[in-house]
CSV table of C-alpha atoms and ligand atoms in Angstrom, one decimal:
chain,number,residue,atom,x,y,z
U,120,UNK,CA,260.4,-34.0,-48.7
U,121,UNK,CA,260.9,-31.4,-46.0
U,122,UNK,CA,263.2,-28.5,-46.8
U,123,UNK,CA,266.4,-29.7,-44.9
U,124,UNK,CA,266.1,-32.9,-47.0
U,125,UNK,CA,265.6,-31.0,-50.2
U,126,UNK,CA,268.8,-28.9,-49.5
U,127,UNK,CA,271.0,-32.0,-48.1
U,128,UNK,CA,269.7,-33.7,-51.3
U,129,UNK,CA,270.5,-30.9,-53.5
U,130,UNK,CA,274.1,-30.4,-51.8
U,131,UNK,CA,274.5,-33.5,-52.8
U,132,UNK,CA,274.2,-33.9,-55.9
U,133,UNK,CA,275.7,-31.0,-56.5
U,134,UNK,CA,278.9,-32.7,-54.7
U,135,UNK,CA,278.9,-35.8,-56.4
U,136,UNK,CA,278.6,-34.1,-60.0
U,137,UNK,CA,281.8,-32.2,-59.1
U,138,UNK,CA,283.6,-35.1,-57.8
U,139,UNK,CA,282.6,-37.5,-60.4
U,140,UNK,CA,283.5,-35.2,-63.4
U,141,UNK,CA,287.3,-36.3,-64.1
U,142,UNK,CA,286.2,-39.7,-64.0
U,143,UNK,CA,286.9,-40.6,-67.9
U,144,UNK,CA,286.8,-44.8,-66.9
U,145,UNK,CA,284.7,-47.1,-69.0
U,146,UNK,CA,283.6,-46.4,-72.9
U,147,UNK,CA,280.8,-45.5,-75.4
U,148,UNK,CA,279.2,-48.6,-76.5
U,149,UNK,CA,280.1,-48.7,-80.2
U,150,UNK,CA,278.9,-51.9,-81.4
U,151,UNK,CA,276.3,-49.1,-82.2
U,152,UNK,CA,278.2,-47.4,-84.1
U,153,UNK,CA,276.2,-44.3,-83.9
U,154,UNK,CA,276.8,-44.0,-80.2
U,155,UNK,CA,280.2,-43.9,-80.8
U,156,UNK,CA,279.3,-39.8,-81.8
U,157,UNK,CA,277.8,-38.5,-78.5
U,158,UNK,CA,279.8,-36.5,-76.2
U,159,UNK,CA,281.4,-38.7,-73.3
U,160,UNK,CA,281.5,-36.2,-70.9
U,161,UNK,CA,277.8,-35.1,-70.4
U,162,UNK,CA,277.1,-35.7,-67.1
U,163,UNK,CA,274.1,-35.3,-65.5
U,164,UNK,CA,272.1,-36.1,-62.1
U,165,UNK,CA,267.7,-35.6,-61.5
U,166,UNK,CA,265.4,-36.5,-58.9
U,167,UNK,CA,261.8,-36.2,-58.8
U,168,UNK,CA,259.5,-37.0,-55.9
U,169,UNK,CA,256.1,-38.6,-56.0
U,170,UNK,CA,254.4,-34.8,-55.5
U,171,UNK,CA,256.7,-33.5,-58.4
U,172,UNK,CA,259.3,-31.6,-56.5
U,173,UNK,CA,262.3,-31.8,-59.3
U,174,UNK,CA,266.2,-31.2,-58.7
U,175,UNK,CA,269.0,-31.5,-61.2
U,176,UNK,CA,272.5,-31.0,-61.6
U,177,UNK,CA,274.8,-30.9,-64.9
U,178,UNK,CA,273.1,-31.5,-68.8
U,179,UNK,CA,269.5,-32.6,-67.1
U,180,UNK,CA,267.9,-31.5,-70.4
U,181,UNK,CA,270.8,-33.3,-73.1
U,182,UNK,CA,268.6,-35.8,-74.6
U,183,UNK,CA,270.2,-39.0,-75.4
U,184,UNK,CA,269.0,-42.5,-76.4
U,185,UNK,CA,266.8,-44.7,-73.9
U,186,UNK,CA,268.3,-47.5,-75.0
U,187,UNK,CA,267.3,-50.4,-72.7
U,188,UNK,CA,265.4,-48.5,-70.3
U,189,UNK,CA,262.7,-48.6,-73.2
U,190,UNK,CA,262.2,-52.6,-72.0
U,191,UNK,CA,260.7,-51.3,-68.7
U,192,UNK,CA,258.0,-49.5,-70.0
U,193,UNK,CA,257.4,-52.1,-72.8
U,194,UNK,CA,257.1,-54.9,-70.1
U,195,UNK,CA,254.3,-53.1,-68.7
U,196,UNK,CA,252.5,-52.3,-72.5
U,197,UNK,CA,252.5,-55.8,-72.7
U,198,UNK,CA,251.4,-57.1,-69.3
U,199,UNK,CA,248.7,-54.1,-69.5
U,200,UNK,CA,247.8,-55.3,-72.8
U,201,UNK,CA,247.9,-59.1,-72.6
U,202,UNK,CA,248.1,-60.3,-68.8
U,203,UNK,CA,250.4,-61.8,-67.0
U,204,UNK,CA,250.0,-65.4,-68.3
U,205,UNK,CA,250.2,-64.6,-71.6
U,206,UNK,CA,253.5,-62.7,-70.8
U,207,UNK,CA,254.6,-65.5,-68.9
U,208,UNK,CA,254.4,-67.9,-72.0
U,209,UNK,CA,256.9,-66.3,-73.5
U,210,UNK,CA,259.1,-64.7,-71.3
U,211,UNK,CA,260.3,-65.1,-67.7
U,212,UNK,CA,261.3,-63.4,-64.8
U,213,UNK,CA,264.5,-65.1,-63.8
U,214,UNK,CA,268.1,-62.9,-64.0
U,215,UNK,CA,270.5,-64.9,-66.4
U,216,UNK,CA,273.6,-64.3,-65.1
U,217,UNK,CA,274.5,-63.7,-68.2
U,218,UNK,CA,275.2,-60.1,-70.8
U,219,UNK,CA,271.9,-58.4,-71.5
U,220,UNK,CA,273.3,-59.5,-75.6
U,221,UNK,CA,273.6,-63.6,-74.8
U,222,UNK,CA,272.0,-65.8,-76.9
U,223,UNK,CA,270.5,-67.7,-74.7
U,224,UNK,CA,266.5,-68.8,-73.6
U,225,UNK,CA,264.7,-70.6,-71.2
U,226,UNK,CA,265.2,-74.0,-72.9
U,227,UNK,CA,263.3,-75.3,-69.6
U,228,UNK,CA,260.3,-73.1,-70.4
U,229,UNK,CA,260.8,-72.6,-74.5
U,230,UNK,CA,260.7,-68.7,-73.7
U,231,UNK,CA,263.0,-65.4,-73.3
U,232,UNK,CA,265.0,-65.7,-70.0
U,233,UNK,CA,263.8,-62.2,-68.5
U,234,UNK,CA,262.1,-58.9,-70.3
U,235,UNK,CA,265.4,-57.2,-69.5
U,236,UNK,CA,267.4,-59.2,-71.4
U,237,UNK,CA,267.3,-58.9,-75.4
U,238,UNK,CA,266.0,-61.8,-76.1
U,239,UNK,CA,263.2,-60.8,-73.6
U,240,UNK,CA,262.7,-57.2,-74.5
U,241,UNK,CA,262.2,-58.7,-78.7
U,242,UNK,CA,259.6,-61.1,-77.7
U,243,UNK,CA,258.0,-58.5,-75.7
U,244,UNK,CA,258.1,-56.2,-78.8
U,245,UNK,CA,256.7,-58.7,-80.8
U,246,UNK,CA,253.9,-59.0,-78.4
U,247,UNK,CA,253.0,-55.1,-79.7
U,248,UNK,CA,249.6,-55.2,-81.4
U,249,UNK,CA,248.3,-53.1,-84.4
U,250,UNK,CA,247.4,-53.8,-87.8
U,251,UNK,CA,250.8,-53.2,-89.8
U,252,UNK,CA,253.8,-51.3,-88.7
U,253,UNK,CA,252.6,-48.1,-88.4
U,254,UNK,CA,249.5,-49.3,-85.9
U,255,UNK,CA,252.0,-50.8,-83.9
U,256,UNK,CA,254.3,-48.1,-83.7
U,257,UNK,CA,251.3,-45.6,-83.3
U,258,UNK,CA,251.1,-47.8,-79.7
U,259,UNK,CA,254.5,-47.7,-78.5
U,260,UNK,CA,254.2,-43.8,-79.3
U,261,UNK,CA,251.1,-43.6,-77.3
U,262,UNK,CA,252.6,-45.2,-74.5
U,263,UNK,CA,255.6,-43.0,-74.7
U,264,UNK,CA,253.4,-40.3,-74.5
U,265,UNK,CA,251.5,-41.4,-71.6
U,266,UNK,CA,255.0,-41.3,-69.8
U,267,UNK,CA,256.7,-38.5,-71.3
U,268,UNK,CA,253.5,-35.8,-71.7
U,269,UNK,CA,254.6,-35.2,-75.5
U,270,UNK,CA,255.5,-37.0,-79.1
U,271,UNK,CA,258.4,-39.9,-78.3
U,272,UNK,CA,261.5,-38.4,-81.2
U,273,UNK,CA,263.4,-40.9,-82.0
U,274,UNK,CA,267.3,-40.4,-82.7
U,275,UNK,CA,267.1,-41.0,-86.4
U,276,UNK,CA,270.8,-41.8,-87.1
U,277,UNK,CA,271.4,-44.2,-83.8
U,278,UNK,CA,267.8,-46.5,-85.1
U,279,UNK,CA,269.3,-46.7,-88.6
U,280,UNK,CA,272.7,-47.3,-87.4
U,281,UNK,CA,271.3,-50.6,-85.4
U,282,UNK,CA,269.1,-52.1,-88.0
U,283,UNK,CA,272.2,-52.1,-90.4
U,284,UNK,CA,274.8,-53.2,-87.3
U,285,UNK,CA,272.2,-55.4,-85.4
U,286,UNK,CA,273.2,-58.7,-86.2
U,287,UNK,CA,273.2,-60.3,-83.2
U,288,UNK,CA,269.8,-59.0,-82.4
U,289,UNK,CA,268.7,-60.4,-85.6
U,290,UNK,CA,269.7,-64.0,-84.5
U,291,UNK,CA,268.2,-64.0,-81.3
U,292,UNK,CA,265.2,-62.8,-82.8
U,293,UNK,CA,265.5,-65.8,-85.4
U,294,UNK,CA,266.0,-68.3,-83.0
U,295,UNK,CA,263.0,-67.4,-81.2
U,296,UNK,CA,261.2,-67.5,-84.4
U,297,UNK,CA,262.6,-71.0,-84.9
U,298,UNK,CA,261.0,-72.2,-81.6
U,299,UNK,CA,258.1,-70.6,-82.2
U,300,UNK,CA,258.0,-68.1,-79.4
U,301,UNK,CA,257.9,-65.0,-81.8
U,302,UNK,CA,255.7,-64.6,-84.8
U,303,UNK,CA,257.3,-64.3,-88.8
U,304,UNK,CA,257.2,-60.7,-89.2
U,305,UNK,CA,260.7,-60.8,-88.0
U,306,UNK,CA,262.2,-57.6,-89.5
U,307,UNK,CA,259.3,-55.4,-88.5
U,308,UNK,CA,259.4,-56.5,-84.5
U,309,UNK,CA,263.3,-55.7,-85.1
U,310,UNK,CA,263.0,-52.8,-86.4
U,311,UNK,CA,260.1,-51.6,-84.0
U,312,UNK,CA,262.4,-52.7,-81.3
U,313,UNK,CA,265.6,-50.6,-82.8
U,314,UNK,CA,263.1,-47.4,-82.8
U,315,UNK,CA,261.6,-48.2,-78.7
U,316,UNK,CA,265.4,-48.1,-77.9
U,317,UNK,CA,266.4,-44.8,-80.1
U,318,UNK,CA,264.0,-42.9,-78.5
U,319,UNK,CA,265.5,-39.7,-76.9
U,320,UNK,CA,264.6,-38.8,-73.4
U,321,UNK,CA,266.6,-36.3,-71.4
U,322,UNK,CA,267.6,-37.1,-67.7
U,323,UNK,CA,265.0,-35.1,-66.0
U,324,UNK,CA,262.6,-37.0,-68.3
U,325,UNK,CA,263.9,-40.5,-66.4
U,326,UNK,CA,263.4,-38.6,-63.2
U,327,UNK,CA,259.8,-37.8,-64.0
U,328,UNK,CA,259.1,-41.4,-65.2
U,329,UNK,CA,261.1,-43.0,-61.7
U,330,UNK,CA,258.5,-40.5,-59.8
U,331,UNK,CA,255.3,-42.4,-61.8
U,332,UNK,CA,256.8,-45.9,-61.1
U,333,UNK,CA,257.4,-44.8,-57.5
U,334,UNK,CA,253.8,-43.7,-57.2
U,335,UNK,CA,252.2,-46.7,-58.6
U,336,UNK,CA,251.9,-45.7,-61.5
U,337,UNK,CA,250.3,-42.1,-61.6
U,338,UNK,CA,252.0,-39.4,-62.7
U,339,UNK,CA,253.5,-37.1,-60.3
U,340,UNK,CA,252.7,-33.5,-61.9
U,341,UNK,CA,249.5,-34.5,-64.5
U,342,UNK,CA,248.0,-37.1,-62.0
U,343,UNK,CA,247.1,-39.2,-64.9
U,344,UNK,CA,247.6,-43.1,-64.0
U,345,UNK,CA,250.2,-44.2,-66.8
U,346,UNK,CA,250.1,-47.4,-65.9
U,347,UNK,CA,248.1,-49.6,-63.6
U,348,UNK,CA,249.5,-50.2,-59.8
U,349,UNK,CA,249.1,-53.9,-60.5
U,350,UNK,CA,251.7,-53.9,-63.3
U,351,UNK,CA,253.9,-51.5,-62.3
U,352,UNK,CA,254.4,-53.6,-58.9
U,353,UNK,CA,255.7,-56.7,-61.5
U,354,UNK,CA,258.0,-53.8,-63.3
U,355,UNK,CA,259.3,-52.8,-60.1
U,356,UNK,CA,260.3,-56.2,-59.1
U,357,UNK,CA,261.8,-56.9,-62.6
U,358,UNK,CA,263.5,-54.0,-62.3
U,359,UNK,CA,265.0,-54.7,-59.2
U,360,UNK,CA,266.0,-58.4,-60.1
U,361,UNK,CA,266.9,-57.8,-63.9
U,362,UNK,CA,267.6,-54.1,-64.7
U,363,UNK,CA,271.7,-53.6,-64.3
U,364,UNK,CA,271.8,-57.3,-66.1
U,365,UNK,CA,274.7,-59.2,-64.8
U,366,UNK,CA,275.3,-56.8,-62.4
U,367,UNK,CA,271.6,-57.4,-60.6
U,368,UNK,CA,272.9,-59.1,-58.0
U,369,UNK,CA,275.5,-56.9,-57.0
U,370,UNK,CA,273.5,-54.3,-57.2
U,371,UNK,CA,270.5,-55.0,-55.4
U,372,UNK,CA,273.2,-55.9,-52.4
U,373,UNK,CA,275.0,-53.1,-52.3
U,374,UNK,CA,272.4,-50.3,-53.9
U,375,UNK,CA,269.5,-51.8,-53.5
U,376,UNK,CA,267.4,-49.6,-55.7
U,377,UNK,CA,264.9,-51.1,-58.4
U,378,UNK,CA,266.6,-49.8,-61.8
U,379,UNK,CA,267.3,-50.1,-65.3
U,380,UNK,CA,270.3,-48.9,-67.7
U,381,UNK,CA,270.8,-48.5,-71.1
U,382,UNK,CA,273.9,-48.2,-73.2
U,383,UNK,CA,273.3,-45.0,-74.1
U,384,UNK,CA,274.4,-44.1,-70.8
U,385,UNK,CA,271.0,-43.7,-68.9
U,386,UNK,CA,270.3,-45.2,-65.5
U,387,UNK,CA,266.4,-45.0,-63.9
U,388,UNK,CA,265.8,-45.4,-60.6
U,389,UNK,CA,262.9,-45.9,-58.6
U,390,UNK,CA,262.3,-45.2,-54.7
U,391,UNK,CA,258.4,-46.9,-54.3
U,392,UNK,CA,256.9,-44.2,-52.7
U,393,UNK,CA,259.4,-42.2,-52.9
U,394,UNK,CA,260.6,-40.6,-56.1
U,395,UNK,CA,262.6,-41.4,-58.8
U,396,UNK,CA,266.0,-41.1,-59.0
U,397,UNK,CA,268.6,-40.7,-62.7
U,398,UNK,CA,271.5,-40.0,-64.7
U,399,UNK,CA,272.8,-39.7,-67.2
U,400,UNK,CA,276.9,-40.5,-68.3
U,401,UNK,CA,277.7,-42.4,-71.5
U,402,UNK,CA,280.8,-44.3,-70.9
U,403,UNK,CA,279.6,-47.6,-69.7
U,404,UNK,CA,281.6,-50.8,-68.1
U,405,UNK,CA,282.0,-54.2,-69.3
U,406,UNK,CA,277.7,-54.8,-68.2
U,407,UNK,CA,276.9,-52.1,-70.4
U,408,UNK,CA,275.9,-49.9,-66.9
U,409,UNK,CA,277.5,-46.3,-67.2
U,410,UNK,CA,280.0,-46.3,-64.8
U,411,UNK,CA,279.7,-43.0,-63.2
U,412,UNK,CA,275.7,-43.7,-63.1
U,413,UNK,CA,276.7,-46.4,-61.3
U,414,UNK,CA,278.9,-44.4,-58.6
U,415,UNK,CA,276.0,-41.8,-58.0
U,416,UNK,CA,273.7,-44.3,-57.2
U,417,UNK,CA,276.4,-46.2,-54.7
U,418,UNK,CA,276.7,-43.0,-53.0
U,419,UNK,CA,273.4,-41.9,-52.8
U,420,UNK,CA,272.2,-45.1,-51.8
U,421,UNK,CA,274.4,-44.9,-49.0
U,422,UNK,CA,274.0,-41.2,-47.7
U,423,UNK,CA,270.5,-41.1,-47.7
U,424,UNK,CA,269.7,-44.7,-46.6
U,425,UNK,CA,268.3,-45.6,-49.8
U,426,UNK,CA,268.4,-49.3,-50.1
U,427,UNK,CA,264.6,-51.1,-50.2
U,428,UNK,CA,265.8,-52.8,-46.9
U,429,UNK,CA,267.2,-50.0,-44.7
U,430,UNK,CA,265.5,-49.3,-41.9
U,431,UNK,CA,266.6,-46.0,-42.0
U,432,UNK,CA,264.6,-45.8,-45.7
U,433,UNK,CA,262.7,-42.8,-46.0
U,434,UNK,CA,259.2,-44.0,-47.2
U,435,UNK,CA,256.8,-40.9,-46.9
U,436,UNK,CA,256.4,-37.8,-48.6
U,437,UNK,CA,257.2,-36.0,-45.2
U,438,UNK,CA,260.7,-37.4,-44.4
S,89,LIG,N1,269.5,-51.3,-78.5
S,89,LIG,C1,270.5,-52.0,-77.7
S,89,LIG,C2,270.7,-53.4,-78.1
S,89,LIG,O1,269.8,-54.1,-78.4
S,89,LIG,C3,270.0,-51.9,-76.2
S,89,LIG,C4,271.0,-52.6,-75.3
S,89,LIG,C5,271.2,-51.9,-74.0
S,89,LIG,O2,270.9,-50.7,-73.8
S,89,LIG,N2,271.8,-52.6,-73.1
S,89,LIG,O3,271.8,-53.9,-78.1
């Protein structure tokens, strides 16, 4: 990123994080009831490139619950661990149409509609190997790690308020099990699922992980290749079809930027070789996609030509 971009970029976000502030729209989503607790008004904006240059605005280091965004990084565990086919057995790559909470499948296919989805991102879990809970959580911790460059810390109080509240996770998970597309141990893949998503990340932490997906998978600052290009491609396109839910298709017209969000407020963003774009606001809309998240990305998809199909897109490390 030249200098002039850095500082236009910087200006920016600077801008928007001013503008957007008063904007109070949209709620915490307390079907969690835990989430119902955080502060609505932390705001914040990061951006990494793919050679680790690192701008923020607002509470970039508040850390705050992944949420969703967890089923990302889990879809590649498993397609690193198992392959594609074996992914593909269970769960598809087709956006639903329909809220990331539906209970709903592939009754064409006898799988999960999409990895983004819940359904999706519980068979995926399930797919997490080890011998016992703890082995399998040891290797969602490792990947975390890989990602994060320390010890994932899960937000102990927003995990135990969704196994007691997560009911509807619970019967998605056992109507899976009834058509055999997860294994018994029910409980434990919910559970292991309710931890993935309590995990706390901060903003600049999303930035840094958009920058690794942007660079096929290495890690901007450490070098060290999280994940393999191969997979990270099929997370990228996910991402890009699946990751704002029912709000894919709108978004991929008007932003146009491979994503995910979480109800916790968090929005990733990826550039491919680029950098990774995030923030961080937790009222979300009626998707479950933090509205103001949602407006920074509108705007700085638009100012700096940031769509995957602009031909204006800035697509090297110079530009
Ligand atoms: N843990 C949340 C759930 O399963 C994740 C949903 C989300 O972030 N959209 O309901």
């Amino acid at each position: 990123m030249t200098v002039e971009r850095r500082d236009w970029f910087r200006t920016t976000i600077e801008q928007l994080h001013g503008e957007l502030g008063p904007d109070t729209t949209g709620a915490t989503a307390d079907y969690i009831p835990e989430l119902a607790n955080v502060d609505p008004d932390r705001f914040a904006i990061a951006g990494e490139t793919i050679d680790g240059q690192h701008l923020d605005v607002g509470d970039a280091q508040h850390r705050f619950t992944i949420q969703s965004i967890s089923k990302l990084l889990m879809y590649g565990l498993a397609l690193e661990t198992h392959g594609r086919d074996r992914v593909l057995e269970r769960v598809g790559v087709a956006p639903t149409g329909d809220s990331f909470n539906a209970i709903t499948l592939d009754e064409h296919g006898n799988r999960a509609p999409n990895p983004m989805v819940n359904a999706g991102a519980i068979a995926i879990t399930d797919l997490v190997e080890g011998d016992g809970v703890d082995d399998r959580v040891e290797t969602v911790r490792r990947m975390y790690e890989r990602y994060l460059g320390h010890r994932p810390e899960p937000d102990r109080a927003v995990w135990a308020s969704e196994r007691a509240t997560g009911h509807r996770n619970r019967a998605i998970a056992y109507l899976m099990l009834s058509r055999g597309i997860i294994d018994d141990r029910v409980e434990e893949t919910l559970d292991l699922y309710f931890a993935q998503c309590a995990v706390l990340v901060s903003t600049d932490d999303l930035a840094t992980i958009g920058a690794t997906l942007a660079n096929h998978g290495v890690h901007p600052r450490t070098g060290e290749q999280v994940v393999s290009a191969e997979v990270c491609r099929d997370m990228l396109t996910i991402a890009l079809t699946c990751g704002m839910y029912d709000y894919a298709g709108e978004w991929a017209f008007t932003v146009g930027i491979p994503a995910k969000s979480g109800v916790g407020g968090g929005i990733l963003g990826i550039l491919p070789g680029v950098g990774g774009i995030a923030t961080f606001s937790p009222r979300v809309d009626e998707y479950g996609n933090s509205v103001r998240g949602v407006r920074v990305f509108e705007e700085l998809s638009r100012r700096f030509s940031l769509h995957l199909f602009d031909p204006e897109r800035p697509w090297t490390r110079t530009t």
